[in-house]
């Protein structure tokens, strides 16, 4: 008998390693640029972590969990069921609490890459073992943070050079307005029950929000006259969402508000978002999904701490990279390193990185490093030809310093002329 892989799992062969390396490279450099540090949590966790967090009645927890069979001679105080993680977020939140990360300077920004397990019916883009990349930010509910996380997610997909993608966002309210939103949805769907599918009739009783996400044509029709979620949530959430949108507009991230976007886990509050292919109208193979989860840390026994994050499926991304025939060479050379000093300068550095990307100039930064010395050391290590330096002074007077890394010569230029000057120096014009 020939041995087979377990259903819904697959081998990653040598010929495919370049795709994985390409994606890991994009993840690591996005993390470095945006000041996210790596964390790894176990693949095996207690079932309670997901029941409490992801949600006992969610499909992932109620139907798709791989339970770990254990021997009967375990100590009597460790009888709680153990499972393979279906997602990374709850493990990271547990670690945040276990290691007192709430005492660290906030926001705490971490990322992780690793396998997850869901007992799904295997089909294209849906596996029982799959890898996720995951980014989480703890400690702030500033709408600018939502926009920054969404823009980071969009940047990763763009750095992977995936085409024909769309970003959808929505708000689903907070713990103060959720029950009022659910009441109003129950009221609305009470008149549509005749056309709802069997699953949605059960959702109607348990959590009518989930009806919005149903792919069945009649259920979609049933949601058509509904008041958009962004107008149903409380004033505070409305204000938060409109600020997120303003920030997104400022950062030129193309978004669309989708009233039917709800996401399938219990922990989400306020802003939620997904990135998928434009052609995937029914959202059946979303590439990336995330949102705010301001109550989860409290649910796990911590002090109220707002948080937001996103995860993306690496196999799904590889499928598209292959389908779109995207070249996966890893850029070896760093042409420009962007160094910054101070909060304002950090934001400007992100804009400059965007400009460089648009011009096709390979650039790196390390926003988590706070001294110029450590940043220039890194620029040296990467063999960058030039460093752009922005401090508080440059931020205020609209200039930037260009430093030739080989010669150590520095020149001050207006930010408006920065790209032209750099292109000249790099012989790109
Ligand atoms: P999720 O939407 O369940 O969110 O999963 C994120 C991504 O994982 C999906 O967009 C998809 O690309 C991939 N994925 C999910 N299930 C499968 C599967 N069976 N086979 C292949 N790929 C799959 C989360 O897991 C949240 N933890 C995201 C998050 C982080 N929210 C806040 N922080």
Coordinates of C-alpha atoms and ligand atoms in Angstrom, one line a residue:
X1 CA 0.0 0.0 0.0
X2 CA 1.3 3.4 -0.9
X3 CA 1.4 5.9 1.9
X4 CA -0.6 9.1 1.3
X5 CA -0.7 12.5 2.9
X6 CA -3.6 13.1 5.3
X7 CA -6.6 14.6 3.5
X8 CA -6.4 18.3 3.1
X9 CA -2.6 18.5 3.8
X10 CA 0.2 18.6 1.3
X11 CA 4.0 18.4 1.0
X12 CA 5.9 21.6 0.2
X13 CA 8.5 20.4 -2.4
X14 CA 11.9 21.9 -3.1
X15 CA 10.6 23.4 -6.4
X16 CA 8.1 25.4 -4.4
X17 CA 10.4 26.7 -1.7
X18 CA 11.1 29.9 -3.7
X19 CA 7.5 31.0 -3.4
X20 CA 7.6 30.5 0.4
X21 CA 10.9 32.3 0.7
X22 CA 9.6 35.2 -1.4
X23 CA 6.5 35.5 0.9
X24 CA 8.6 35.1 4.1
X25 CA 10.9 37.8 2.8
X26 CA 8.0 40.3 2.2
X27 CA 6.5 39.5 5.6
X28 CA 9.8 40.0 7.4
X29 CA 10.7 43.2 5.7
X30 CA 7.2 44.7 6.2
X31 CA 7.4 43.7 9.9
X32 CA 10.8 45.3 10.2
X33 CA 9.8 48.5 8.4
X34 CA 6.7 48.9 10.5
X35 CA 8.2 47.9 13.9
X36 CA 6.6 44.5 14.4
X37 CA 8.6 41.9 16.4
X38 CA 8.3 38.1 15.8
X39 CA 6.5 35.9 18.3
X40 CA 5.9 32.2 18.0
X41 CA 3.2 30.4 20.1
X42 CA 2.5 26.6 20.3
X43 CA 0.4 24.8 17.8
X44 CA -1.3 22.9 20.6
X45 CA -3.5 25.0 22.9
X46 CA -6.4 24.3 25.3
X47 CA -9.8 24.2 23.6
X48 CA -11.1 26.7 26.1
X49 CA -8.8 29.4 24.6
X50 CA -10.8 29.2 21.3
X51 CA -14.2 28.5 22.8
X52 CA -13.9 31.7 24.9
X53 CA -12.2 33.8 22.2
X54 CA -13.0 32.7 18.7
X55 CA -16.4 31.7 19.9
X56 CA -18.0 28.4 21.0
X57 CA -20.8 28.6 18.3
X58 CA -18.5 29.8 15.4
X59 CA -18.1 27.2 12.7
X60 CA -14.3 27.0 13.2
X61 CA -14.7 26.0 16.9
X62 CA -17.9 24.0 16.8
X63 CA -17.2 22.0 13.6
X64 CA -13.6 22.4 12.5
X65 CA -11.4 21.7 15.5
X66 CA -8.7 18.9 15.5
X67 CA -8.7 17.6 19.1
X68 CA -5.5 16.0 20.3
X69 CA -6.0 12.5 21.7
X70 CA -4.3 12.0 25.0
X71 CA -3.3 9.1 27.2
X72 CA -5.3 8.5 30.3
X73 CA -2.3 8.8 32.6
X74 CA -2.2 12.6 32.5
X75 CA -2.1 14.4 35.9
X76 CA -5.6 14.9 37.1
X77 CA -5.3 18.7 37.0
X78 CA -4.5 18.7 33.3
X79 CA -7.6 17.1 31.8
X80 CA -8.8 20.0 29.7
X81 CA -9.2 19.2 26.1
X82 CA -6.2 20.2 23.8
X83 CA -6.6 21.1 20.2
X84 CA -4.5 22.1 17.1
X85 CA -4.9 25.9 16.7
X86 CA -7.3 26.9 13.9
X87 CA -5.9 30.5 14.0
X88 CA -3.0 32.3 15.6
X89 CA -4.7 35.3 17.3
X90 CA -5.9 33.7 20.5
X91 CA -2.5 32.2 21.2
X92 CA -0.8 35.6 20.8
X93 CA -3.3 37.2 23.1
X94 CA -2.8 34.5 25.7
X95 CA 1.0 35.1 25.4
X96 CA 0.5 38.9 25.7
X97 CA -1.2 38.3 29.1
X98 CA 1.0 35.4 30.3
X99 CA 4.2 37.5 29.8
X100 CA 3.0 40.8 31.1
X101 CA 3.2 42.5 27.8
X102 CA 0.6 45.0 29.0
X103 CA 3.5 46.5 31.1
X104 CA 5.6 47.0 28.0
X105 CA 5.5 50.4 26.1
X106 CA 2.3 50.3 24.1
X107 CA 1.4 49.6 21.3
X108 CA 2.9 46.2 21.4
X109 CA 3.3 45.1 17.8
X110 CA 4.0 41.5 17.0
X111 CA 3.8 39.1 14.0
X112 CA 3.9 35.4 13.5
X113 CA 4.0 32.8 10.7
X114 CA 3.0 29.2 11.1
X115 CA 0.6 26.4 10.4
X116 CA -3.0 26.3 11.5
X117 CA -5.5 23.5 11.3
X118 CA -9.2 23.4 10.4
X119 CA -11.3 20.3 9.8
X120 CA -12.9 21.6 6.6
X121 CA -14.0 19.8 3.5
X122 CA -10.8 20.0 1.4
X123 CA -11.2 21.9 -1.9
X124 CA -9.2 24.4 -3.9
X125 CA -7.8 27.0 -1.5
X126 CA -9.3 25.3 1.6
X127 CA -7.0 22.9 3.4
X128 CA -6.9 21.1 6.7
X129 CA -3.4 22.3 7.4
X130 CA -2.5 25.7 6.0
X131 CA -0.1 28.4 7.0
X132 CA -1.0 31.9 8.1
X133 CA 1.0 35.1 8.4
X134 CA -0.4 37.1 11.3
X135 CA 0.1 40.7 12.5
X136 CA -1.3 42.0 15.8
X137 CA -1.2 45.4 17.5
X138 CA -2.2 45.9 21.2
X139 CA -2.9 48.9 23.3
X140 CA -4.4 51.6 21.2
X141 CA -7.9 52.2 19.7
X142 CA -6.8 55.3 17.8
X143 CA -8.5 55.2 14.4
X144 CA -5.1 56.0 12.8
X145 CA -3.9 52.6 14.1
X146 CA -6.8 50.9 12.2
X147 CA -5.8 52.8 9.0
X148 CA -2.1 51.9 9.6
X149 CA -2.9 48.2 10.0
X150 CA -5.2 48.2 6.9
X151 CA -2.5 50.0 5.0
X152 CA 0.1 47.5 6.2
X153 CA -2.1 44.6 5.0
X154 CA -2.6 46.3 1.7
X155 CA 1.1 47.0 1.4
X156 CA 2.0 43.3 1.9
X157 CA -0.4 42.2 -0.8
X158 CA 1.0 44.9 -3.1
X159 CA 4.6 43.9 -2.3
X160 CA 3.7 40.4 -3.3
X161 CA 2.7 42.0 -6.6
X162 CA -0.7 40.4 -6.6
X163 CA -3.0 42.1 -9.1
X164 CA -6.8 42.6 -9.3
X165 CA -7.4 42.7 -5.6
X166 CA -9.9 44.7 -3.6
X167 CA -10.1 45.8 0.0
X168 CA -13.4 45.8 1.8
X169 CA -14.1 47.3 5.2
X170 CA -17.0 47.7 7.5
X171 CA -17.8 48.4 11.2
X172 CA -19.8 46.0 13.4
X173 CA -20.0 48.1 16.5
X174 CA -18.7 47.8 20.0
X175 CA -19.9 46.0 23.2
X176 CA -22.1 49.1 24.0
X177 CA -24.1 49.0 20.8
X178 CA -23.9 45.3 19.8
X179 CA -27.1 44.3 21.5
X180 CA -29.0 47.2 20.1
X181 CA -27.7 46.3 16.6
X182 CA -28.7 42.7 17.0
X183 CA -32.2 43.7 18.2
X184 CA -32.6 45.8 15.1
X185 CA -31.4 43.0 12.8
X186 CA -33.7 40.5 14.5
X187 CA -36.5 42.9 13.9
X188 CA -35.5 43.4 10.3
X189 CA -35.1 39.7 9.5
X190 CA -38.3 38.7 11.3
X191 CA -40.0 39.9 8.1
X192 CA -37.7 38.0 5.8
X193 CA -37.7 34.6 7.6
X194 CA -39.7 33.0 4.7
X195 CA -36.7 33.3 2.3
X196 CA -33.9 32.6 4.7
X197 CA -32.0 29.3 4.4
X198 CA -32.0 26.7 7.1
X199 CA -28.6 27.8 8.5
X200 CA -29.7 31.4 8.5
X201 CA -32.9 30.6 10.4
X202 CA -30.6 29.1 13.1
X203 CA -28.3 32.2 12.8
X204 CA -31.5 34.3 13.2
X205 CA -31.9 32.9 16.7
X206 CA -28.2 32.8 17.7
X207 CA -26.5 35.7 16.0
X208 CA -28.4 37.5 13.1
X209 CA -25.2 39.3 12.2
X210 CA -24.0 36.1 10.5
X211 CA -26.9 36.2 8.1
X212 CA -25.2 39.1 6.3
X213 CA -22.3 36.8 5.4
X214 CA -24.4 34.0 3.9
X215 CA -23.6 33.2 0.3
X216 CA -27.0 31.9 -0.7
X217 CA -28.8 34.1 -3.2
X218 CA -32.1 34.4 -1.3
X219 CA -30.3 35.3 2.0
X220 CA -28.3 37.9 0.1
X221 CA -31.5 39.2 -1.3
X222 CA -33.0 39.4 2.2
X223 CA -30.3 41.8 3.3
X224 CA -30.8 44.2 0.5
X225 CA -33.0 46.8 2.2
X226 CA -31.1 46.7 5.5
X227 CA -29.8 49.9 7.0
X228 CA -26.0 49.8 6.5
X229 CA -24.1 48.7 9.6
X230 CA -22.1 51.9 9.7
X231 CA -25.4 53.8 10.3
X232 CA -26.8 51.3 12.8
X233 CA -23.8 51.4 15.3
X234 CA -23.6 53.9 18.1
X235 CA -22.4 57.5 17.6
X236 CA -19.0 56.7 19.1
X237 CA -18.5 53.8 16.6
X238 CA -19.7 55.9 13.7
X239 CA -17.2 58.6 14.6
X240 CA -14.4 56.1 14.9
X241 CA -15.2 54.5 11.6
X242 CA -15.4 57.8 9.7
X243 CA -12.0 58.8 11.1
X244 CA -10.6 55.4 9.9
X245 CA -11.9 56.2 6.5
X246 CA -10.4 59.7 6.5
X247 CA -7.0 58.3 7.5
X248 CA -7.3 55.7 4.7
X249 CA -8.1 58.4 2.2
X250 CA -5.0 60.3 3.4
X251 CA -2.8 57.2 2.8
X252 CA -4.3 56.5 -0.6
X253 CA -5.4 53.0 0.2
X254 CA -8.3 52.1 -2.2
X255 CA -11.1 50.7 0.0
X256 CA -14.8 50.0 -0.4
X257 CA -17.3 49.9 2.4
X258 CA -19.1 46.6 2.3
X259 CA -22.3 46.4 4.4
X260 CA -22.4 42.6 4.2
X261 CA -18.9 42.1 5.6
X262 CA -19.1 40.7 9.1
X263 CA -16.3 38.1 9.6
X264 CA -17.0 34.8 11.3
X265 CA -15.4 35.1 14.8
X266 CA -17.0 36.4 18.0
X267 CA -14.2 38.6 19.2
X268 CA -14.4 41.2 16.5
X269 CA -15.6 44.8 17.3
X270 CA -15.8 48.0 15.3
X271 CA -13.5 48.0 12.2
X272 CA -13.2 44.8 10.2
X273 CA -11.6 44.3 6.8
X274 CA -10.8 41.7 4.1
X275 CA -8.6 41.6 1.0
X276 CA -9.5 39.3 -1.9
X277 CA -9.5 39.0 -5.6
X278 CA -12.0 41.3 -7.4
X279 CA -13.4 38.2 -9.2
X280 CA -14.2 36.5 -5.9
X281 CA -17.6 38.1 -5.6
X282 CA -18.9 35.6 -3.0
X283 CA -15.8 36.0 -0.8
X284 CA -15.1 32.3 -1.0
X285 CA -11.3 32.5 -1.1
X286 CA -10.4 35.6 0.8
X287 CA -6.6 36.2 1.0
X288 CA -6.5 38.2 4.1
X289 CA -8.9 39.1 6.9
X290 CA -8.8 41.0 10.1
X291 CA -10.2 43.6 12.4
X292 CA -10.4 45.1 15.8
X293 CA -11.0 43.0 18.9
X294 CA -11.2 45.4 21.8
X295 CA -12.8 43.0 24.3
X296 CA -10.8 39.8 23.9
X297 CA -8.0 40.6 26.4
X298 CA -10.7 41.3 29.0
X299 CA -12.5 38.1 28.1
X300 CA -9.3 36.3 28.9
X301 CA -9.1 38.0 32.3
X302 CA -6.8 40.9 31.4
X303 CA -7.4 44.7 31.9
X304 CA -9.5 46.2 29.0
X305 CA -7.0 46.6 26.2
X306 CA -7.9 47.5 22.6
X307 CA -6.3 45.5 19.9
X308 CA -6.4 45.0 16.1
X309 CA -4.8 42.5 13.7
X310 CA -5.1 40.5 10.5
X311 CA -4.1 37.1 9.1
X312 CA -3.5 35.8 5.6
X313 CA -3.3 32.3 4.1
X314 CA 0.0 31.6 2.6
X315 CA -1.1 28.7 0.3
X316 CA -3.9 30.8 -1.1
X317 CA -1.4 33.5 -1.9
X318 CA 1.0 31.1 -3.6
X319 CA -1.9 29.7 -5.7
X320 CA -2.6 33.2 -7.0
X321 CA 1.1 34.1 -7.4
X322 CA 1.3 31.0 -9.6
X323 CA -1.9 31.8 -11.5
X324 CA -0.9 35.4 -12.1
X325 CA 2.6 34.2 -13.1
X326 CA 4.3 36.6 -10.7
X327 CA 8.1 36.6 -10.7
X328 CA 9.3 35.7 -7.3
X329 CA 12.9 36.8 -7.3
X330 CA 14.0 38.2 -4.1
X331 CA 15.5 41.7 -4.4
X332 CA 19.0 41.2 -3.1
X333 CA 20.1 44.8 -3.2
X334 CA 18.9 47.7 -1.0
X335 CA 19.4 50.9 -2.9
X336 CA 18.1 53.3 -0.2
X337 CA 17.7 53.0 3.6
X338 CA 15.2 55.4 5.3
X339 CA 16.3 56.4 8.8
X340 CA 14.1 58.5 11.1
X341 CA 14.2 60.1 14.5
X342 CA 10.9 60.9 16.4
X343 CA 7.2 60.1 15.9
X344 CA 6.5 62.7 13.2
X345 CA 9.6 61.7 11.3
X346 CA 8.5 58.0 11.5
X347 CA 5.2 58.8 9.7
X348 CA 7.1 60.8 7.1
X349 CA 9.5 57.9 6.6
X350 CA 6.5 55.6 5.8
X351 CA 5.4 58.1 3.1
X352 CA 8.9 58.3 1.7
X353 CA 9.0 54.4 1.6
X354 CA 5.8 54.5 -0.5
X355 CA 7.3 57.1 -2.9
X356 CA 10.4 54.9 -3.3
X357 CA 8.2 51.8 -3.9
X358 CA 6.2 53.7 -6.6
X359 CA 9.5 54.7 -8.3
X360 CA 10.7 51.1 -8.2
X361 CA 13.6 51.9 -5.9
X362 CA 14.4 49.1 -3.5
X363 CA 14.2 50.5 0.0
X364 CA 14.4 49.3 3.6
X365 CA 13.8 50.9 7.0
X366 CA 13.7 49.8 10.7
X367 CA 11.0 51.9 12.4
X368 CA 11.5 50.1 15.7
X369 CA 15.1 51.2 16.0
X370 CA 15.2 54.6 17.7
X371 CA 18.8 55.7 17.4
X372 CA 20.4 57.0 14.2
X373 CA 23.5 55.0 15.0
X374 CA 21.7 51.7 15.0
X375 CA 19.8 52.6 11.8
X376 CA 22.9 53.6 9.9
X377 CA 24.6 50.5 11.1
X378 CA 21.8 48.5 9.5
X379 CA 22.0 50.5 6.3
X380 CA 25.7 49.6 6.2
X381 CA 24.9 45.9 6.8
X382 CA 22.4 46.0 3.9
X383 CA 25.0 47.7 1.7
X384 CA 22.5 50.5 0.9
X385 CA 23.9 53.1 -1.5
X386 CA 22.1 56.0 0.1
X387 CA 20.4 56.7 3.4
X388 CA 17.6 59.3 3.7
X389 CA 17.5 60.8 7.2
X390 CA 14.5 62.5 8.6
X391 CA 14.6 64.0 12.1
X392 CA 12.2 66.4 13.9
X393 CA 14.0 69.4 12.3
X394 CA 13.7 68.0 8.8
X395 CA 10.1 67.0 9.4
X396 CA 9.3 70.6 10.5
X397 CA 11.1 72.4 7.7
X398 CA 10.1 70.0 4.9
X399 CA 13.6 68.8 4.1
X400 CA 15.5 65.5 4.2
X401 CA 19.1 64.5 4.4
X402 CA 20.6 62.3 1.7
X403 CA 23.7 60.5 2.9
X404 CA 26.0 58.6 0.5
X405 CA 26.8 55.5 2.5
X406 CA 30.1 54.9 0.7
X407 CA 31.5 58.4 1.0
X408 CA 29.7 59.6 4.2
X409 CA 28.8 62.9 2.4
X410 CA 25.5 64.4 3.3
X411 CA 23.3 66.8 1.5
X412 CA 20.1 68.6 2.6
X413 CA 17.2 68.7 0.0
X414 CA 13.6 69.8 0.0
X415 CA 11.3 66.8 0.4
X416 CA 9.5 67.8 -2.8
X417 CA 12.8 67.4 -4.8
X418 CA 13.9 64.3 -2.9
X419 CA 12.8 61.7 -5.5
X420 CA 14.3 63.6 -8.4
X421 CA 17.6 64.1 -6.6
X422 CA 17.7 60.4 -5.6
X423 CA 16.9 59.2 -9.1
X424 CA 19.7 61.4 -10.4
X425 CA 22.2 60.0 -7.9
X426 CA 21.1 56.4 -8.7
X427 CA 21.4 57.2 -12.4
X428 CA 17.8 56.4 -13.0
X429 CA 17.2 59.5 -15.1
Ligands
LIG1 P1 -9.5 34.1 9.0 O1 -10.3 35.0 8.0 O2 -10.3 33.0 9.6 O3 -9.0 35.1 10.1 O4 -8.2 33.5 8.3 C1 -7.3 34.4 7.7 C2 -6.9 33.8 6.3 O5 -6.4 32.5 6.5 C3 -8.0 33.7 5.3 O6 -8.2 34.9 4.7 C4 -7.4 32.7 4.4 O7 -6.5 33.3 3.4 C5 -6.6 31.8 5.3 N1 -7.4 30.5 5.5 C6 -8.4 30.3 6.4 N2 -8.9 29.1 6.4 C7 -8.1 28.4 5.5 C8 -8.1 27.1 5.0 N3 -8.9 26.1 5.4 N4 -7.2 26.8 4.0 C9 -6.4 27.7 3.5 N5 -6.3 29.0 3.9 C10 -7.2 29.3 4.9 C11 -8.2 34.6 11.2 O8 -7.8 33.5 11.3 C12 -7.9 35.7 12.2 N6 -7.1 35.2 13.2 C13 -7.3 36.9 11.5 C14 -7.0 38.0 12.5 C15 -5.8 38.3 13.1 N7 -7.9 38.9 13.1 C16 -7.3 39.6 14.0 N8 -6.1 39.3 14.0

